[in-house]
Each structure stands twice: as structure tokens, then as C-alpha cells.
Coordinates of C-alpha atoms in Angstrom, one line a residue:
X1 CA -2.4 34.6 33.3
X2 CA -2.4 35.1 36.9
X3 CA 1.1 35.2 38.9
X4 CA 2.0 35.5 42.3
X5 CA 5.0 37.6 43.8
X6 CA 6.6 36.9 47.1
X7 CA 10.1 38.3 49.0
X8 CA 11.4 35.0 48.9
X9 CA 11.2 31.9 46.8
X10 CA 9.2 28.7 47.9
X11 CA 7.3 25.7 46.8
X12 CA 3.1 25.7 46.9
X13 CA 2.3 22.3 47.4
X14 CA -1.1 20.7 48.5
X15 CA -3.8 23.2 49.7
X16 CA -2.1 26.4 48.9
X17 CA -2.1 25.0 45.3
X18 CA -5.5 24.6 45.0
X19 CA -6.4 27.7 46.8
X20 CA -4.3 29.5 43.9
X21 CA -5.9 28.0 41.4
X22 CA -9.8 28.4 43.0
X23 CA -8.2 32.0 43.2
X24 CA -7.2 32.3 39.3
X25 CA -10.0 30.6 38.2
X26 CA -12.5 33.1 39.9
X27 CA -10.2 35.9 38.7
X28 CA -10.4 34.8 35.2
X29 CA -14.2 34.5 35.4
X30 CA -14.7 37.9 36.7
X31 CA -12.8 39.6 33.8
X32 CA -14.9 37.5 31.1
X33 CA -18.5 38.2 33.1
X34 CA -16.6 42.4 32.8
X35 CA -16.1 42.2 28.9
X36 CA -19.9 40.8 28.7
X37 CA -21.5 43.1 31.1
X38 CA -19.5 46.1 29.2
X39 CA -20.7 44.1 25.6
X40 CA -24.3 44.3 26.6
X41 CA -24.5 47.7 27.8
X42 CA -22.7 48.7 24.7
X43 CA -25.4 46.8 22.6
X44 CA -28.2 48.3 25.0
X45 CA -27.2 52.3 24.4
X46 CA -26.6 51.8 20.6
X47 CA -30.6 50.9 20.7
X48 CA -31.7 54.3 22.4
X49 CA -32.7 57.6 20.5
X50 CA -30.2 60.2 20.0
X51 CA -32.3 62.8 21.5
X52 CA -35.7 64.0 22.5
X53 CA -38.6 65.0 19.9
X54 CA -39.7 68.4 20.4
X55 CA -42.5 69.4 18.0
X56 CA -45.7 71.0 17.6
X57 CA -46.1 71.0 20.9
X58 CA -45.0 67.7 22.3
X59 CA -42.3 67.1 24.4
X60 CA -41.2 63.1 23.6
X61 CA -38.2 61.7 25.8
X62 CA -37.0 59.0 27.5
X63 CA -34.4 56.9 29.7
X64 CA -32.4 54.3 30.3
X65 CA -30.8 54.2 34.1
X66 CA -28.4 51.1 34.1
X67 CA -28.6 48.4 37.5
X68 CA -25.7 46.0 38.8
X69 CA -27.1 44.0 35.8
X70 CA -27.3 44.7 32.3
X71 CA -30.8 43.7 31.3
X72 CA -33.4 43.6 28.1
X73 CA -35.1 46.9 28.8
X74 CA -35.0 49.9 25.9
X75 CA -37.4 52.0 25.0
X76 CA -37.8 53.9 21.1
X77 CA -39.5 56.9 19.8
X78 CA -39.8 57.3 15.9
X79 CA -41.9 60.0 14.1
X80 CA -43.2 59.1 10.3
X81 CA -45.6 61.3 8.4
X82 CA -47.1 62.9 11.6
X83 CA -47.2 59.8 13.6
X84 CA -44.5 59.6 16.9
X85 CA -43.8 56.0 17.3
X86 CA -43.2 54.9 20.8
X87 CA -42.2 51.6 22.2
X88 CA -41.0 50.6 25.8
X89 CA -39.8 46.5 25.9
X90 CA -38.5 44.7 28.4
X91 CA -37.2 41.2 27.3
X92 CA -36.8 38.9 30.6
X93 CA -33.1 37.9 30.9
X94 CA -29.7 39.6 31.7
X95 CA -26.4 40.4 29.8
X96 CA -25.5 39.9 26.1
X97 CA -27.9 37.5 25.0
X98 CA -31.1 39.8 26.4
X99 CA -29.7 42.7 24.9
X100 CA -29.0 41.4 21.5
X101 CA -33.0 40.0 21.6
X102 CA -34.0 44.0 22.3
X103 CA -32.1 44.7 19.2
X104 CA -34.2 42.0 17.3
X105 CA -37.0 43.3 19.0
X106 CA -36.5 46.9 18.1
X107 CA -35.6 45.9 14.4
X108 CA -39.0 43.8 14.2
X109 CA -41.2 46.4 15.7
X110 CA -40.1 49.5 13.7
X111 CA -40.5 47.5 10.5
X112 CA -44.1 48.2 11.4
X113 CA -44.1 51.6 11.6
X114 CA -45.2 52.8 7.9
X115 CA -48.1 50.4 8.2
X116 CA -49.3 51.9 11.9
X117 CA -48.8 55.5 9.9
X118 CA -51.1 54.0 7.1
X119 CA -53.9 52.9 9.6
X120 CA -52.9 49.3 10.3
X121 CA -54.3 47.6 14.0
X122 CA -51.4 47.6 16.0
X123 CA -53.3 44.6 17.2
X124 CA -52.1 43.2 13.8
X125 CA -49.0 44.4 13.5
X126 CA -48.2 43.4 16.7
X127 CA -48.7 40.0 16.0
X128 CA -46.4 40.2 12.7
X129 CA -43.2 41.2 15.3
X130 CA -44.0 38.4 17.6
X131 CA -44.2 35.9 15.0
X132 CA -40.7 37.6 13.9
X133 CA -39.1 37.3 17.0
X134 CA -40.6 34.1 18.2
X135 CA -38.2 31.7 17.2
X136 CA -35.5 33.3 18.8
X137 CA -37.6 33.8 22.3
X138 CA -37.8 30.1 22.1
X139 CA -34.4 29.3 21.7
X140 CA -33.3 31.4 24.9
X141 CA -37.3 30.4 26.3
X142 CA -37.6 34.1 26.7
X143 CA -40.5 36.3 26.4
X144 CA -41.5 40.4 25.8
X145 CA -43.4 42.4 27.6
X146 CA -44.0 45.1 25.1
X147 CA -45.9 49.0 25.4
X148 CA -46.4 49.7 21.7
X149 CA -47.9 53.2 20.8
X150 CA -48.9 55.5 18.1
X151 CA -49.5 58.8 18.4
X152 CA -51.1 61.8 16.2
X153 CA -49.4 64.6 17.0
X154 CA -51.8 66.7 15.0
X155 CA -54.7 65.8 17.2
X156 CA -53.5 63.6 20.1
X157 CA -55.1 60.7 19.2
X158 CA -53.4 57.7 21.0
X159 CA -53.4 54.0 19.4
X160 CA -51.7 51.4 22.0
X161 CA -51.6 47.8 22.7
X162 CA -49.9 46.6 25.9
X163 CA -48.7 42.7 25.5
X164 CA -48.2 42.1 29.3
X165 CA -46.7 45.1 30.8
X166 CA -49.6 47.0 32.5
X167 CA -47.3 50.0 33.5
X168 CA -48.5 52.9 31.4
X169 CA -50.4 56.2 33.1
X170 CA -52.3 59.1 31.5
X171 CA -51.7 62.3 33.8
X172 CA -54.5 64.2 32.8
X173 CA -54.0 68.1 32.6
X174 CA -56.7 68.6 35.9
X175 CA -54.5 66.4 38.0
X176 CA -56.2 62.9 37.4
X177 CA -54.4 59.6 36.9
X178 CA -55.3 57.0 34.5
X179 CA -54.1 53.7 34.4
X180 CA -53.8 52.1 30.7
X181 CA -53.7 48.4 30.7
X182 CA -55.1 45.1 29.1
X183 CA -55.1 41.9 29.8
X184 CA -53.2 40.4 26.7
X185 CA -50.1 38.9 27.2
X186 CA -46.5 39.2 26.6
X187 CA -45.4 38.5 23.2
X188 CA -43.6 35.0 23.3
X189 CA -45.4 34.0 26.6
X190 CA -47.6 31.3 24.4
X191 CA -46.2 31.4 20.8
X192 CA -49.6 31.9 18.6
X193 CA -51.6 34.8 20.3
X194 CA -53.3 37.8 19.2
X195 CA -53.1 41.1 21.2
X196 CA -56.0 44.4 21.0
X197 CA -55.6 47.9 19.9
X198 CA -57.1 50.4 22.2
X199 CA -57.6 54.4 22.1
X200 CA -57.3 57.3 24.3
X201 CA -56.6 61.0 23.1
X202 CA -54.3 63.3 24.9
X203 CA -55.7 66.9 25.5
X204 CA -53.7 69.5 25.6
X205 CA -51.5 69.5 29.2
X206 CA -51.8 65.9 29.4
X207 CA -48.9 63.9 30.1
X208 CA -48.0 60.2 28.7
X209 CA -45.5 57.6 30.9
X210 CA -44.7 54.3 29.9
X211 CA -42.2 52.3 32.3
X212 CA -40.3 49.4 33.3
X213 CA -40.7 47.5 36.2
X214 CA -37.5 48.6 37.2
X215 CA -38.9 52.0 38.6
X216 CA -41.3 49.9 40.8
X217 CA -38.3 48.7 43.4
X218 CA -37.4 52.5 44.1
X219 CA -41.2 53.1 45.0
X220 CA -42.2 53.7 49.1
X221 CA -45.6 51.4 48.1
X222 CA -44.9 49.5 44.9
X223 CA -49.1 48.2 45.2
X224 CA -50.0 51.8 44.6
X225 CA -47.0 52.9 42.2
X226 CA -50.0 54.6 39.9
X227 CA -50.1 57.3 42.6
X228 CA -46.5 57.8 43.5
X229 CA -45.7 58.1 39.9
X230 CA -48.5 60.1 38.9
X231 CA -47.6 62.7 41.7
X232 CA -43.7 62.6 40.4
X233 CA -45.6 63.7 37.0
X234 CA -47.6 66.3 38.5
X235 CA -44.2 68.2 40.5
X236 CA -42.5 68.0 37.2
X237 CA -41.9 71.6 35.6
X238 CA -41.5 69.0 32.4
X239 CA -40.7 66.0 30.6
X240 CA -36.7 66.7 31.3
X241 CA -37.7 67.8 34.9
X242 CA -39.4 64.6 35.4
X243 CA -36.5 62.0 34.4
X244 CA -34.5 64.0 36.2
X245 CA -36.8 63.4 39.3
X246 CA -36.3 59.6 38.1
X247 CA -32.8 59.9 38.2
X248 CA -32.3 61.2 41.6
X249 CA -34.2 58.6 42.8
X250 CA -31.4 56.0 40.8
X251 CA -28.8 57.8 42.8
X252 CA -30.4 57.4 46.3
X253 CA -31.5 54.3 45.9
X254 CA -29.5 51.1 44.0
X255 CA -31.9 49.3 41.1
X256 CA -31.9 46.1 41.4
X257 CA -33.1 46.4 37.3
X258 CA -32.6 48.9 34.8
X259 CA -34.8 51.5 35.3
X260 CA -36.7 52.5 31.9
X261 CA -38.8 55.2 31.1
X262 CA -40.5 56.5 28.4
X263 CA -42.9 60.2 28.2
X264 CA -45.3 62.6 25.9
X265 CA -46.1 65.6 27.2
X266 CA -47.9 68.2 25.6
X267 CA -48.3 71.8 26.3
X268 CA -51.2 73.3 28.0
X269 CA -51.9 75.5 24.7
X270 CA -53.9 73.9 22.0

């Protein structure tokens, strides 16, 4: 319904009638792209952890800083038996129909988690989610770019397989930056793949960051984000102190995506 009032009555005729209805038409469209914008982000939070893990030593937290656009960004963090789960995805795509594929996402990959915990190749288990998910990505041609991790929390042993996102770091306790990347791609990009497990271990003091693209745009040199970041890492008190460094950087400067972030850090004690 759209109505307009005047002081006195006339007739609309000609181009002030179809200026009205260009006018009602444009008002109509804004309220239903509203209730979908509010839908997704709804559908988007209701995917995030309720809290941070804090436990034997690790400090495991992330977040999720909304853009003008709701897109298919959510990161996870589950512990079974020992094991802290982590997963950062970004499905390409905006509104309600990329956020409802995170949720499919989400579903397919922690329906993996007792077999990482049981010793399973995350090379092999990723392939079991993408051939979940993949005829769904093909319906909305869509694809993942997924950061899977498992981590021993016992001993810091790190299992991860990157399917085309290339935007992890290890922040090493003596100050050095590691970039942890591979050259497999995103899960959906070419329906039948295969993806590659690889290792690191995190000492005591080291620091773990996954990320979305997002955080790139808010960088001075986006080429050498590895450094910038790694130096937001190494001026954090911790973990909280550094999303809140992330955060500030939201405020000052408008994403033009959702800005995603996911960290491990452990303490300097062994």
C-alpha cells in the first residue's frame, strides 16, 4: 500500500501518474530486499559459536563483522575428544540464498568431525562435504572457498586443508609470520576434485588466524596483507584484544564484505 496526502484534492493524470507508481514500486522493493537482508543475517548469526573456547591453554575465538551486504562468510569452532575443530567458509554470493548454503555447508562439514578425531585425511573428508554440498552449489553455480582445521590441543599438532582460500598465517611466538596455503581449489569450483591434508604444530606462544577476504579491503597494502596482519597479531595483548583491533578497523572504515575472522592462540607456558 503506498498513499499520498495533499492539502487539497486533485487529479494525477499522465506523468505524475507514472512517477507515483515508479515511486511505489521502488518503495515496495526496498522493504522486500529489508525483510531478506534482515532473513539472511538472521540465518548468518544462528551459524556462529556461542562463545569462545578457553582450555588448556588455548584461547579459540572468532568473528563475524557484517557489510552493507549480507554475504556467505561464517566461521565454526567445535572441540570433540581433544580435537578443536575449526572451519572459516566463505560461499560466493549475497543475501538469503548464500547464507542458507553456509548453513548446508556448516551441517556437511561438522558431520566429519568424529572421523577427523578418529584420524581420517581431512583430504578425505573434505571431499565427502563437497560431494554433499555439490548439488546445491550447482543449482545457484556457486562455489566454497573453505579453511578446514583440526587441532590437538594436547600437543598442538595442526591438520589443515585450504580448498582455495589462501588466507591463513602462523604468528610464531619469536615474532615470525607464516603463510599457510595450497594450491587446491575451492570446493564446487570443478565438481569432482580431491583436496591435501598438510601439518604444522603450534608451539607454545604461537598464534593461529584464518580470515576472510573481507579483512583485505580495510588493509593500507592488501599485496602484503601477511605483514599488516601479522603485525595486528603481534600488538595484540590477546585473542579478544586482537578482534577488537579488527573491529576498530570495521568502524573506521566501511567493508564492502563481511569481515570474518577466526584465531588459536596459545599461551607462552608449555
Amino acid at each position: 500500500m503506498f498513499a499520498l496526502y495533499d492539502s487539497t484534492p486533485r487529479t494525477l493524470e499522465g506523468e505524475a501518474v507514472d512517477a507515483l507508481e515508479d515511486l511505489a514500486a521502488w518503495a515496495e522493493q526496498e522493504l522486500v530486499s529489508s525483510g531478506e537482508s534482515r532473513q539472511a543475517r538472521f540465518v548468518q548469526t544462528s551459524l556462529l559459536p556461542r562463545g569462545p573456547l578457553v582450555a588448556r591453554g588455548w584461547d579459540v575465538r572468532g568473528s563475524c563483522l557484517p557489510s552493507l551486504a549480507v554475504g556467505g562468510d561464517f566461521f565454526d569452532h567445535e572441540e570433540t575428544r581433544g580435537t578443536v575443530h575449526l572451519t572459516l567458509a566463505d560461499v560466493m554470493g549475497k543475501g538469503t540464498g548464500a547464507a542458507l548454503l553456509s548453513a548446508t555447508v556448516r551441517a556437511a562439514v561438522r558431520s566429519t568431525h568424529d572421523a577427523v578425531t578418529a584420524g581420517v585425511d581431512l583430504g578425505v573428508t573434505t571431499t565427502r562435504v563437497a560431494r554433499t554440498v555439490q548439488a546445491d552449489l550447482d543449482r545457484s553455480a556457486s562455489f566454497v572457498t573453505l579453511l578446514e582445521c583440526a587441532l590437538d590441543l594436547e600437543d598442538g599438532y595442526l591438520r589443515y586443508v585450504d580448498a582455495g582460500s589462501g588466507l591463513s598465517l602462523l604468528v610464531r611466538a619469536d615474532g615470525t609470520v607464516q603463510r599457510l596455503g595450497s594450491h587446491d581449489r575451492p570446493v564446487g569450483a570443478l565438481g569432482e576434485d580431491s583436496w591435501t591434508e598438510h601439518t604444522e604444530t603450534i608451539e607454545p606462544g604461537d598464534r593461529l588466524l584464518l580470515l576472510s577476504d573481507g579483512l583485505l579491503d580495510l588493509l593500507q597494502d592488501p599485496v602484503r596483507w601477511s605483514d599488516e596482519i601479522g603485525q595486528l597479531v603481534l600488538d595484540a595483548p590477546d585473542a579478544a584484544g586482537f578482534l577488537a583491533a579488527v573491529e576498530e578497523l570495521t568502524r573506521r572504515l566501511t567493508p564492502l564484505d563481511d569481515v570474518t575472522v577466526l584465531v588459536a592462540f596459545r599461551d607462552g607456558a608449555a
